[in-house]
Coordinates of C-alpha atoms in Angstrom, one line a residue:
M5 CA 21.9 2.4 16.8
F6 CA 20.1 5.9 14.9
E7 CA 22.5 5.8 12.3
Y8 CA 22.2 2.2 11.5
L9 CA 18.2 2.8 11.4
F10 CA 17.6 6.4 9.9
G11 CA 21.1 7.2 8.6
P12 CA 20.5 5.0 5.1
F13 CA 16.7 7.4 4.7
L14 CA 18.4 11.0 6.0
H15 CA 21.9 10.8 3.7
Y16 CA 20.3 9.1 0.3
G17 CA 18.3 10.8 -1.8
F18 CA 17.4 6.8 -3.7
M19 CA 16.7 5.8 -0.6
Q20 CA 13.8 8.1 0.4
R21 CA 12.5 7.5 -2.7
A22 CA 12.5 4.1 -2.1
L23 CA 11.3 4.3 0.9
L24 CA 8.0 6.4 -0.2
G25 CA 7.6 4.5 -3.2
S26 CA 7.6 0.8 -0.8
L27 CA 5.1 3.1 2.0
I28 CA 2.7 4.5 -0.3
L29 CA 2.2 1.0 -1.9
S30 CA 1.6 -1.0 1.5
I31 CA -0.8 1.7 1.9
S32 CA -2.5 0.8 -1.3
C33 CA -1.8 -2.7 -1.7
A34 CA -2.2 -4.3 1.2
P35 CA -6.2 -3.7 1.2
V36 CA -6.5 -5.2 -1.7
G37 CA -5.3 -8.1 -1.1
V38 CA -7.7 -8.6 1.9
F39 CA -10.2 -8.5 -0.1
L40 CA -8.2 -10.8 -3.1
M41 CA -8.0 -13.5 0.1
L42 CA -11.6 -13.4 1.6
R43 CA -12.9 -13.8 -1.7
R44 CA -10.3 -17.0 -2.1
M45 CA -8.8 -15.3 -4.9
S46 CA -5.2 -15.3 -3.6
L47 CA -3.5 -17.6 -6.4
T48 CA -5.6 -14.9 -9.0
G49 CA -3.5 -12.0 -7.7
D50 CA 0.1 -14.2 -8.0
A51 CA -1.7 -15.4 -12.2
M52 CA -2.4 -11.8 -13.0
S53 CA 1.0 -10.4 -11.8
H54 CA 2.7 -12.8 -14.8
A55 CA 0.1 -11.7 -16.6
I56 CA 0.8 -7.9 -17.0
L57 CA 4.0 -9.3 -18.3
P58 CA 3.5 -9.2 -22.2
G59 CA 2.2 -5.4 -21.9
A60 CA 5.2 -4.3 -20.2
A61 CA 7.5 -6.2 -22.1
L62 CA 5.4 -4.0 -25.6
G63 CA 6.1 -1.3 -24.2
F64 CA 9.5 -1.8 -23.1
L65 CA 10.2 -3.4 -27.4
F66 CA 9.0 0.1 -28.7
F67 CA 9.9 2.4 -26.0
G68 CA 12.6 1.0 -23.5
L69 CA 12.4 0.9 -19.7
E70 CA 10.1 3.9 -20.2
I71 CA 7.7 4.3 -17.3
I72 CA 4.3 5.5 -19.0
P73 CA 4.6 2.7 -22.4
M74 CA 5.0 0.0 -20.0
T75 CA 2.5 0.8 -17.7
I76 CA 0.1 1.7 -19.8
G77 CA 0.8 -1.9 -21.4
G78 CA 0.5 -3.7 -18.2
L79 CA -2.7 -2.7 -17.4
L80 CA -4.2 -3.5 -21.2
I81 CA -2.7 -6.8 -21.6
G82 CA -3.8 -7.4 -17.2
L83 CA -7.7 -6.1 -17.7
L84 CA -7.2 -8.7 -21.4
V85 CA -6.3 -11.7 -19.4
A86 CA -8.9 -11.0 -16.5
L87 CA -11.6 -10.5 -18.8
G88 CA -10.2 -12.9 -21.3
S89 CA -9.8 -15.6 -18.4
G90 CA -13.8 -15.1 -17.3
L91 CA -15.1 -15.3 -20.6
V92 CA -14.0 -18.9 -21.0
S93 CA -14.6 -19.7 -17.2
R94 CA -18.0 -18.7 -17.9
F95 CA -19.3 -20.2 -21.3
T96 CA -17.7 -23.5 -21.0
V97 CA -17.5 -25.8 -19.1
Q98 CA -13.5 -25.2 -17.8
K99 CA -13.6 -23.7 -14.0
E100 CA -11.8 -20.1 -13.6
D101 CA -8.7 -21.0 -11.8
A102 CA -8.0 -23.1 -14.7
S103 CA -8.7 -20.8 -17.6
M104 CA -6.8 -18.2 -15.4
A105 CA -3.7 -20.5 -15.0
A106 CA -4.1 -21.0 -18.8
F107 CA -4.1 -17.4 -19.7
Y108 CA -1.3 -16.2 -17.0
L109 CA 0.9 -19.1 -18.2
I110 CA 1.0 -18.3 -22.0
S111 CA 1.4 -14.4 -20.7
L112 CA 4.3 -15.2 -19.2
A113 CA 6.0 -17.3 -21.5
I114 CA 5.1 -14.5 -24.4
G115 CA 6.0 -11.6 -22.1
V116 CA 9.9 -13.4 -21.5
L117 CA 10.6 -13.9 -24.7
I118 CA 9.8 -10.0 -25.8
V119 CA 11.8 -9.1 -23.2
S120 CA 15.0 -11.6 -24.1
W121 CA 14.7 -10.7 -27.8
R122 CA 15.4 -6.9 -27.3
G123 CA 17.2 -6.5 -24.3
S124 CA 20.0 -7.8 -22.5
S125 CA 19.9 -10.7 -19.3
V126 CA 20.0 -7.4 -17.5
D127 CA 16.9 -5.9 -18.7
L128 CA 14.8 -8.8 -18.7
M129 CA 15.6 -9.1 -14.2
H130 CA 15.0 -5.4 -13.8
V131 CA 11.3 -6.4 -15.9
L132 CA 10.7 -9.5 -13.9
F133 CA 12.6 -8.4 -10.1
G134 CA 12.0 -4.3 -10.4
S135 CA 14.4 -1.9 -8.4
V136 CA 12.7 -0.1 -5.8
L137 CA 16.0 1.4 -5.6
A138 CA 15.7 3.1 -9.0
L139 CA 12.1 4.5 -8.4
N140 CA 11.7 8.2 -10.8
D141 CA 9.4 10.7 -9.8
A142 CA 7.5 8.9 -12.6
A143 CA 7.1 5.6 -10.9
L144 CA 6.5 7.8 -8.2
G145 CA 3.8 9.7 -9.5
L146 CA 2.7 6.7 -10.7
I147 CA 2.1 4.4 -7.3
V148 CA 0.5 8.0 -5.6
G149 CA -2.3 8.1 -8.9
V150 CA -2.8 4.3 -8.0
A151 CA -2.8 4.7 -4.7
L152 CA -5.4 7.6 -4.9
T153 CA -7.9 5.3 -7.2
T154 CA -7.6 2.5 -4.9
Y155 CA -8.9 4.4 -1.7
I156 CA -11.6 6.1 -4.1
V157 CA -13.3 3.1 -5.0
L158 CA -12.6 1.4 -1.5
L159 CA -14.7 4.8 0.0
L160 CA -17.4 4.4 -2.5
F161 CA -17.9 0.9 -3.1
W162 CA -16.8 -0.7 0.8
R163 CA -20.4 -2.2 1.6
G164 CA -20.7 -3.8 -1.8
L165 CA -16.9 -5.0 -2.2
V166 CA -17.5 -6.4 1.5
A167 CA -20.8 -7.9 0.5
E168 CA -19.4 -9.5 -3.0
C169 CA -16.5 -11.1 -0.2
L170 CA -19.0 -12.6 2.2
D171 CA -22.2 -13.9 -0.2
P172 CA -21.9 -12.9 -3.9
L173 CA -24.7 -14.9 -4.9
F174 CA -26.6 -13.1 -2.7
L175 CA -25.8 -9.9 -3.7
R176 CA -26.2 -10.6 -6.9
S177 CA -30.2 -11.7 -5.8
V178 CA -31.3 -8.4 -4.8
S179 CA -28.8 -5.8 -6.4
R180 CA -27.5 -5.3 -9.9
I181 CA -23.9 -4.1 -8.5
G182 CA -22.9 -7.3 -7.7
G183 CA -21.3 -8.3 -11.1
P184 CA -19.5 -4.3 -12.1
V185 CA -18.4 -4.6 -8.5
H186 CA -16.6 -7.4 -9.0
L187 CA -15.5 -6.1 -12.5
L188 CA -14.0 -3.3 -10.6
F189 CA -12.8 -5.1 -8.3
L190 CA -10.8 -6.6 -10.7
V191 CA -9.1 -3.6 -12.4
L192 CA -8.5 -2.2 -9.6
V193 CA -5.9 -5.9 -8.9
V194 CA -4.6 -5.0 -12.2
L195 CA -3.7 -1.3 -11.4
N196 CA -1.9 -2.4 -8.4
L197 CA 0.3 -4.4 -9.8
V198 CA 1.1 -2.4 -12.3
G199 CA 1.9 0.1 -9.7
G200 CA 3.9 -2.4 -7.7
F201 CA 5.7 -3.7 -11.2
Q202 CA 7.4 -0.4 -11.0
A203 CA 9.2 -1.4 -7.9
L204 CA 9.1 -5.3 -7.2
G205 CA 8.9 -6.1 -10.5
T206 CA 5.9 -8.4 -12.0
L207 CA 6.9 -11.5 -9.9
L208 CA 7.3 -9.7 -6.8
S209 CA 4.6 -7.5 -6.9
V210 CA 1.8 -9.6 -5.5
G211 CA 4.0 -10.4 -2.5
L212 CA 3.2 -7.2 -1.1
M213 CA -0.6 -7.4 -2.2
M214 CA -0.9 -10.9 -0.7
L215 CA 1.6 -12.0 2.7
P216 CA 0.7 -8.9 5.0
A217 CA -3.3 -9.6 4.1
A218 CA -2.2 -13.4 4.9
G219 CA -0.4 -13.1 8.2
A220 CA -3.6 -10.0 9.2
R221 CA -5.5 -13.2 9.5
F222 CA -4.2 -14.2 12.1
W223 CA -4.7 -11.6 14.1
S224 CA -8.7 -10.8 13.4
N225 CA -12.1 -11.3 11.3
D226 CA -13.3 -7.6 11.0
V227 CA -12.6 -6.6 7.6
R228 CA -11.1 -3.0 8.4
S229 CA -8.6 -4.2 11.3
L230 CA -7.9 -7.2 8.9
C231 CA -6.9 -4.1 6.4
L232 CA -5.4 -2.2 8.7
I233 CA -3.1 -4.8 10.2
A234 CA -2.3 -6.0 7.0
V235 CA -1.3 -1.8 6.0
A236 CA 0.9 -2.4 9.0
I237 CA 3.0 -5.3 8.2
A238 CA 3.3 -3.9 4.6
M239 CA 4.8 -1.0 5.9
A240 CA 7.0 -2.8 8.7
S241 CA 8.3 -5.3 6.1
S242 CA 8.8 -2.4 3.7
V243 CA 10.8 -0.6 5.8
C244 CA 12.8 -3.3 7.4
G245 CA 13.4 -4.8 4.0
L246 CA 14.7 -1.9 2.6
L247 CA 17.4 -1.0 6.0
L248 CA 18.3 -5.0 5.5
S249 CA 18.9 -4.5 1.8
Y250 CA 21.2 -2.2 2.9
H251 CA 23.3 -2.8 5.1
A252 CA 23.3 -6.5 3.9
S253 CA 23.8 -4.9 0.2
M254 CA 20.6 -7.2 -1.2
P255 CA 18.3 -7.2 -3.8
S256 CA 15.3 -4.4 -2.3
G257 CA 12.9 -6.1 -3.4
P258 CA 13.4 -10.1 -2.3
A259 CA 14.4 -8.3 0.9
I260 CA 11.2 -7.3 1.5
I261 CA 9.4 -9.7 0.6
C262 CA 11.4 -11.5 3.2
I263 CA 10.2 -9.5 5.7
A264 CA 7.0 -10.1 4.9
G265 CA 6.8 -13.8 4.4
A266 CA 9.1 -13.9 7.8
F267 CA 6.2 -11.2 9.5
Y268 CA 3.1 -13.9 7.6
L269 CA 5.3 -17.3 9.8
F270 CA 5.0 -15.2 13.0
S271 CA 1.6 -14.2 12.8
A272 CA 0.9 -18.0 11.8
L273 CA 3.1 -19.2 14.8
V274 CA 1.7 -16.4 17.5
G275 CA -1.4 -14.8 16.2
R276 CA -4.5 -14.5 18.1
R277 CA -6.3 -17.6 15.6
G278 CA -2.5 -19.1 15.1
V279 CA -0.7 -22.2 15.6
L280 CA 0.0 -22.0 19.7
A281 CA -3.8 -20.2 20.6
N282 CA -5.2 -23.0 19.2
L283 CA -3.1 -25.6 20.6
F284 CA -3.6 -24.4 24.3
V285 CA -7.2 -23.8 23.2
S286 CA -6.7 -27.3 22.4
G287 CA -4.8 -28.3 25.1
R288 CA -7.8 -26.5 27.3
H289 CA -10.4 -28.2 26.5
K290 CA -8.8 -31.7 26.7
T291 CA -7.9 -31.1 30.2
A292 CA -10.7 -29.8 31.2

């Protein structure tokens, strides 16, 4: 049993880098996912994960699978899409969800075309789904930098972020930090998606952000507790997913997200605020 659980991480350097990168991503992405969920912006994270694809594809077009150009491209295009959709929703009759959907669909199509034009189907799969088992030192450095930036921002702007989640209109009426905090939060989302893109690709990076956060919602109402539970679920999903991919010869990224999905379903069923708990409470009220 010891060899089955710990052997892959003790004997293989690529598994050690994959584990380290996945755990750091879990620590960084999960709290951002909690704030996305509390803001009712869960699908915005999915849209933004697609929106970074053209930038990463442009970096790939000119420099191949080099981490720095693809990262810079993804970051710039992701921020451009976020700002563009925000401007459209602010100055036109269209709501933010519709403008975001339009921008991300355009971005996804352009990104796939660019990668297909220059590269092969293997390159396209790498960009779309990542390869956590192929993380190198540069990718790990990027992930660590994103995590440090995320926690510095969370420490400095925690109260503003929480207040904007609970009542953004009130925050903007009593303080001028409402708009800047919202913009800063969107930057954090893009940063974490760019970091996750190196390991899980543009299509799956949002999974490690949203599934643990959604699962944590069935266990607590407190924001700090939600963040801690989400991080724990994300870390457990990363470890179990890597073990599953190693022993079952499965793609590592999808394996991690599938395990996170299993944790979500388990939480939805047996969590303190899950299906069974609500059925039990309803049954007690009827018998009373």
